[in-house]
Amino acid sequence: MVDVVQQTSVPSYPMRRGACPLHPPPELAAMRNGPAARPVRLWDGSQVWLVTAYEHIRAVLGDRRFTAVTSAPGFPMMTRTSKLVRAQPQSASFIRMDDPEHSRLRSMLARDFLPRAVEEWRPRIRRLVEEMLTEIAASTPPVDLVATFALPLPSQVIAFLLDIPDDAHAFFQNRSAILIDRGYTPEQVKAAREDLDGYLRELVESRINEPGSDLVSRLVVNEVQTGRLTVEELVPMCRLLLVAGHGTTSSQAALNLLSLLTDENLSTQLRRDPTLVPGAVDELLRFHSIVQNGLARAATEDVQLGDTLIRAGEGVVLSLSAGNRDESRFPDPDTVDPRRDARRHLAFGHGVHQCLGQWLAKVELEEMLYGMLRLLPQARLAVPFEELEFRHEVSSYGLAALPVTW
C-alpha cells in the first residue's frame, strides 16, 4: 500500500470528466507535469500509484517486475467486482496471468489474430457492413447506430469466429454487458459470468464431440485433445474472446462514428481521401482511449520509475487516456488529426499483454468508417450533442445510443 502521503491529501480515482465528455478528466493533464507516479485513493480507501505520462506508462507495461495477476500483493481492486477474479483465480483468462502461463495460453491463439490472418476476414466484414448500412439507409430515420450497427457488427464477427448460433447473440450480449458495467452488484456480475461460462462449457463440449471449422474446434483438436490445454483453461479463453471481442470494439466504433458525424475537419478529409481511414482509426483509438479507468498492475520488487520509487507489493494504475493525450508525444493531443502518425498509441496497451485482437478490431473499425462514407454520407446527429448519453459506468467508455438522421 502507498503510505507516504496523508489520506486527506490524496485525490480519489477515477476522476470525473470535465465539461466535454470526449476528453479525459482535466486533473490528469496536470498530473503529467509532476512526478512519474502520484498516490490516489480507490473506492475501497486503498492507495495506489497513478501513472499518467506516456513514457512512464510504456515503461511499466514493458517491465516484467510489474504483474498482471490480481491475487498479487497490492494489486489494485479497481471496482467492487474486482475481488471476484481474486477469489476465483482459476476462472481468470490469460490476460490476468504472467509468463510462462500467459505466453503458453496466448500463443495458442496468436496465429488466428495475426495481420495476415485477419485480412482474410476483411471481405466478410465488408459484406456485413454493407448489409447493415443498406438496411439502415432503407429505413425511416431516426435510427440508433449503436443498436443497429456499432454493437451488432462486432458481435456477429466474433460469433462467426466462434460459431455461436444467431439465437444466442442476445444472451451473450446481455451477459457480456453486465461483466463490464460497474452499475451491477458483485452478485449480479458473478451470476452473469457463471451463466456465460456454463454456455461456453457446453459449446466446448459440443466441439469435443463434433468438431467444426471454427476457432473453438481448432483449439479443441490441436490443444485440448493433445493434452496441452484443459477445458477449464479453454472456457475463460472463450469468455475473453467473446467479451473483449465485441464489447470494446462496439464502444470504440460508436465513438468513431460520433467523431465522423460531428468533427467537420475529420469527415471532410476522409471524404476527400479515403486512404486516410486506416491512420484515422489509429488516431481515433488514441483520442477516445475507451479503457477509461486504465490498466492495473502491482510491483513484485522495488522499481525506480523516473523520480518515484515504487516498492514491492504496491499497486499501480496506468491511465491510458492520459498517456494518449500526452502533448510531449502527441502535439495538440486534444484534436483529431487523421494525418497524424498515431500507431504507437496506448489504446491496446503495450508489452507482452498488448491486446491480442487489435488487428481484428482495426479492420472492423476501418470497414465501418469506409461503409459510412460510401453508404450513409448524409448522416447527421438526430439530437443535440448535449443530449447524448455517455456510458461513464462501463469499463470501455462509449455511448448508450447514437441517434442519426439523413
Coordinates of C-alpha atoms in Angstrom, one line a residue, residues 86-343:
R86 CA -9.1 -12.6 -7.0
A87 CA -11.4 -15.1 -5.2
Q88 CA -11.6 -17.4 -8.2
P89 CA -8.2 -17.3 -9.9
Q90 CA -9.0 -20.5 -11.8
S91 CA -11.6 -18.6 -13.7
A92 CA -9.2 -15.9 -14.9
S93 CA -8.2 -15.6 -18.5
F94 CA -4.6 -15.4 -19.6
I95 CA -4.6 -11.5 -19.5
R96 CA -4.6 -11.9 -15.7
M97 CA -1.5 -14.2 -15.8
D98 CA 2.2 -13.6 -16.2
D99 CA 4.7 -15.6 -18.2
P100 CA 5.2 -18.5 -18.7
E101 CA 1.5 -19.4 -18.3
H102 CA 0.4 -16.2 -20.1
S103 CA 2.6 -16.9 -23.1
R104 CA 1.7 -20.6 -23.2
L105 CA -2.1 -19.8 -23.5
R106 CA -1.8 -16.7 -25.6
S107 CA 0.4 -18.5 -28.2
M108 CA -2.4 -21.0 -28.9
L109 CA -4.5 -18.1 -30.2
A110 CA -1.8 -15.9 -31.7
R111 CA -1.9 -17.2 -35.3
D112 CA -5.6 -16.5 -35.7
F113 CA -5.1 -12.8 -34.9
L114 CA -2.0 -12.0 -36.9
P115 CA -2.5 -9.2 -39.5
R116 CA -2.3 -11.7 -42.4
A117 CA -5.0 -13.9 -40.9
V118 CA -7.2 -11.0 -40.0
E119 CA -7.0 -9.6 -43.6
E120 CA -8.7 -12.8 -44.8
W121 CA -11.7 -11.7 -42.8
R122 CA -12.0 -8.3 -44.4
P123 CA -14.2 -9.3 -47.3
R124 CA -16.7 -10.9 -44.9
I125 CA -16.6 -7.9 -42.6
R126 CA -17.2 -5.6 -45.5
R127 CA -20.2 -7.5 -46.7
L128 CA -21.7 -7.4 -43.1
V129 CA -21.1 -3.6 -43.0
E130 CA -22.8 -3.2 -46.4
E131 CA -25.8 -5.3 -45.5
M132 CA -26.3 -3.4 -42.2
L133 CA -25.9 0.1 -43.7
T134 CA -28.0 -0.7 -46.7
E135 CA -30.8 -1.8 -44.4
I136 CA -30.4 1.3 -42.2
A137 CA -30.4 3.6 -45.3
A138 CA -33.7 2.0 -46.4
S139 CA -35.4 2.5 -43.1
T140 CA -37.1 5.6 -41.8
P141 CA -34.9 7.9 -39.6
P142 CA -34.0 8.5 -36.9
V143 CA -32.0 5.3 -36.3
D144 CA -29.8 4.4 -33.4
L145 CA -26.4 3.5 -34.8
V146 CA -25.4 1.8 -31.6
A147 CA -28.2 -0.7 -31.6
T148 CA -28.3 -1.3 -35.4
F149 CA -24.6 -1.1 -36.3
A150 CA -21.9 -0.4 -33.7
L151 CA -23.0 -3.3 -31.5
P152 CA -24.2 -6.0 -33.9
L153 CA -21.3 -5.8 -36.3
P154 CA -18.6 -6.8 -33.8
S155 CA -21.0 -9.3 -32.2
Q156 CA -21.6 -11.0 -35.5
V157 CA -17.9 -11.2 -36.3
I158 CA -16.9 -12.8 -33.0
A159 CA -19.9 -15.1 -33.1
F160 CA -18.9 -16.3 -36.5
L161 CA -15.3 -16.8 -35.4
L162 CA -16.6 -19.0 -32.5
D163 CA -19.5 -20.4 -34.5
I164 CA -22.1 -19.2 -32.0
P165 CA -25.7 -19.6 -33.4
D166 CA -27.7 -16.5 -34.1
D167 CA -30.3 -17.2 -31.4
A168 CA -27.6 -17.0 -28.7
H169 CA -26.5 -13.4 -29.7
A170 CA -28.9 -11.6 -27.3
F171 CA -27.8 -13.9 -24.5
F172 CA -24.1 -13.3 -24.8
Q173 CA -24.5 -9.6 -25.5
N174 CA -26.6 -9.2 -22.3
R175 CA -24.2 -11.3 -20.1
S176 CA -21.1 -9.6 -21.6
A177 CA -22.6 -6.1 -20.9
I178 CA -23.1 -7.0 -17.3
L179 CA -19.5 -8.1 -16.9
I180 CA -18.1 -4.7 -17.9
D181 CA -20.7 -2.5 -16.1
R182 CA -19.9 -1.1 -12.7
G183 CA -23.6 -0.4 -12.1
Y184 CA -24.2 -4.0 -11.3
T185 CA -23.7 -5.7 -7.9
P186 CA -20.9 -8.3 -7.4
E187 CA -23.7 -10.9 -7.1
Q188 CA -25.2 -9.9 -10.4
V189 CA -21.8 -10.0 -12.1
K190 CA -21.0 -13.4 -10.6
A191 CA -24.3 -14.8 -11.8
A192 CA -23.7 -13.4 -15.3
R193 CA -20.2 -14.8 -15.5
E194 CA -21.5 -18.2 -14.4
D195 CA -24.2 -18.1 -17.0
L196 CA -21.8 -17.3 -19.7
D197 CA -19.2 -19.8 -18.6
G198 CA -21.9 -22.5 -18.4
Y199 CA -22.9 -21.8 -22.0
L200 CA -19.3 -21.7 -23.2
R201 CA -18.5 -25.0 -21.4
E202 CA -21.4 -26.6 -23.3
L203 CA -20.1 -25.1 -26.5
V204 CA -16.6 -26.5 -25.9
E205 CA -18.1 -30.0 -25.1
S206 CA -20.1 -29.9 -28.3
R207 CA -16.9 -29.3 -30.2
I208 CA -15.2 -32.2 -28.5
N209 CA -18.0 -34.4 -29.6
E210 CA -18.3 -32.9 -33.1
P211 CA -15.5 -30.5 -34.2
G212 CA -16.2 -28.0 -36.9
S213 CA -14.0 -25.4 -38.7
D214 CA -14.3 -22.6 -36.1
L215 CA -11.7 -21.4 -33.7
V216 CA -13.0 -23.3 -30.7
S217 CA -12.9 -26.5 -32.7
R218 CA -9.3 -25.8 -33.7
L219 CA -8.3 -25.3 -30.1
V220 CA -10.1 -28.5 -29.1
V221 CA -8.5 -30.6 -31.7
N222 CA -5.0 -29.1 -31.6
E223 CA -4.7 -28.3 -27.9
V224 CA -7.3 -30.0 -25.7
Q225 CA -7.2 -33.4 -27.3
T226 CA -3.4 -33.3 -27.3
G227 CA -3.3 -32.6 -23.6
R228 CA -1.7 -29.1 -23.9
L229 CA -4.9 -27.3 -22.8
T230 CA -7.7 -28.2 -20.4
V231 CA -11.4 -27.4 -20.8
E232 CA -11.1 -25.4 -17.6
E233 CA -8.5 -23.2 -19.3
L234 CA -10.4 -23.0 -22.6
V235 CA -13.6 -21.7 -21.1
P236 CA -12.1 -18.4 -19.8
M237 CA -10.2 -18.1 -23.0
C238 CA -13.5 -18.2 -24.9
R239 CA -15.1 -15.8 -22.5
L240 CA -12.2 -13.3 -23.1
L241 CA -12.7 -13.6 -26.9
L242 CA -16.4 -13.1 -26.6
V243 CA -16.5 -10.2 -24.1
A244 CA -13.4 -8.3 -25.4
G245 CA -14.1 -9.2 -29.0
H246 CA -17.3 -7.3 -29.2
G247 CA -17.9 -5.1 -26.2
T248 CA -14.7 -3.0 -26.6
T249 CA -14.9 -2.8 -30.3
S250 CA -18.6 -1.7 -30.3
S251 CA -17.8 1.1 -27.7
Q252 CA -14.9 2.3 -29.9
A253 CA -17.0 2.1 -33.0
A254 CA -19.8 4.2 -31.6
L255 CA -17.3 7.0 -30.6
N256 CA -15.6 6.8 -34.0
L257 CA -19.0 7.3 -35.7
L258 CA -19.8 10.2 -33.4
S259 CA -16.5 11.9 -34.4
L260 CA -17.3 11.3 -38.1
L261 CA -20.7 12.9 -37.6
T262 CA -19.5 15.9 -35.5
D263 CA -15.9 16.7 -36.5
E264 CA -16.1 18.5 -39.8
N265 CA -12.4 18.5 -40.3
L266 CA -12.2 14.7 -39.9
S267 CA -15.2 14.0 -42.1
T268 CA -14.1 16.4 -44.9
Q269 CA -10.6 14.9 -45.0
L270 CA -11.8 11.3 -45.1
R271 CA -14.3 12.0 -47.8
R272 CA -11.7 13.7 -49.9
D273 CA -9.1 11.0 -49.3
P274 CA -10.5 7.6 -48.0
T275 CA -6.9 6.3 -48.0
L276 CA -6.6 8.2 -44.7
V277 CA -9.1 5.9 -43.0
P278 CA -6.5 3.4 -41.5
G279 CA -4.5 6.2 -40.0
A280 CA -7.7 7.9 -38.8
V281 CA -8.6 4.7 -36.9
D282 CA -5.4 4.7 -35.0
E283 CA -5.8 8.4 -34.3
L284 CA -9.4 7.8 -33.0
L285 CA -8.2 4.9 -30.9
R286 CA -5.7 7.4 -29.4
F287 CA -8.1 10.2 -29.0
H288 CA -11.0 8.2 -27.4
S289 CA -9.0 5.7 -25.3
I290 CA -12.0 3.8 -24.2
V291 CA -10.3 1.9 -21.4
Q292 CA -11.2 4.8 -19.2
N293 CA -10.0 3.7 -15.8
G294 CA -6.7 2.4 -17.1
L295 CA -4.8 -0.8 -16.5
A296 CA -3.9 -2.2 -13.1
R297 CA -0.5 -3.7 -12.1
A298 CA 1.4 -4.5 -8.9
A299 CA 5.2 -4.3 -8.3
T300 CA 6.8 -7.6 -7.4
E301 CA 10.0 -5.9 -6.4
D302 CA 11.2 -2.4 -5.8
V303 CA 11.2 -0.4 -9.1
Q304 CA 12.6 3.1 -9.7
L305 CA 10.2 4.8 -12.1
G306 CA 11.6 8.1 -13.0
D307 CA 11.8 10.1 -9.8
T308 CA 9.4 7.8 -7.9
L309 CA 10.3 4.6 -6.0
I310 CA 7.6 2.0 -6.3
R311 CA 8.1 -0.7 -3.7
A312 CA 7.3 -4.4 -4.0
G313 CA 3.7 -5.0 -3.1
E314 CA 2.4 -1.6 -4.1
G315 CA -0.3 -1.2 -6.7
V316 CA -0.1 0.9 -9.9
V317 CA -2.8 2.2 -12.2
L318 CA -1.9 3.3 -15.7
S319 CA -4.1 5.9 -17.2
L320 CA -4.1 5.1 -20.9
S321 CA -6.3 8.0 -21.8
A322 CA -3.9 10.4 -20.0
G323 CA -0.9 8.9 -21.8
N324 CA -2.6 9.1 -25.2
R325 CA -3.2 12.8 -24.6
D326 CA 0.5 13.5 -23.6
E327 CA 1.5 16.5 -25.6
S328 CA 5.2 15.6 -25.4
R329 CA 4.3 12.5 -27.5
F330 CA 1.3 13.7 -29.5
P331 CA 1.4 17.5 -30.2
D332 CA -2.0 19.2 -30.0
P333 CA -3.4 16.0 -28.4
D334 CA -7.0 17.2 -27.9
T335 CA -7.5 17.5 -31.6
V336 CA -8.3 14.6 -34.0
D337 CA -5.8 14.7 -36.9
P338 CA -6.3 11.9 -39.4
R339 CA -2.8 12.6 -40.9
R340 CA -1.1 12.1 -37.5
D341 CA 1.1 9.0 -37.1
A342 CA -0.6 7.6 -34.0
R343 CA 0.4 4.0 -34.5

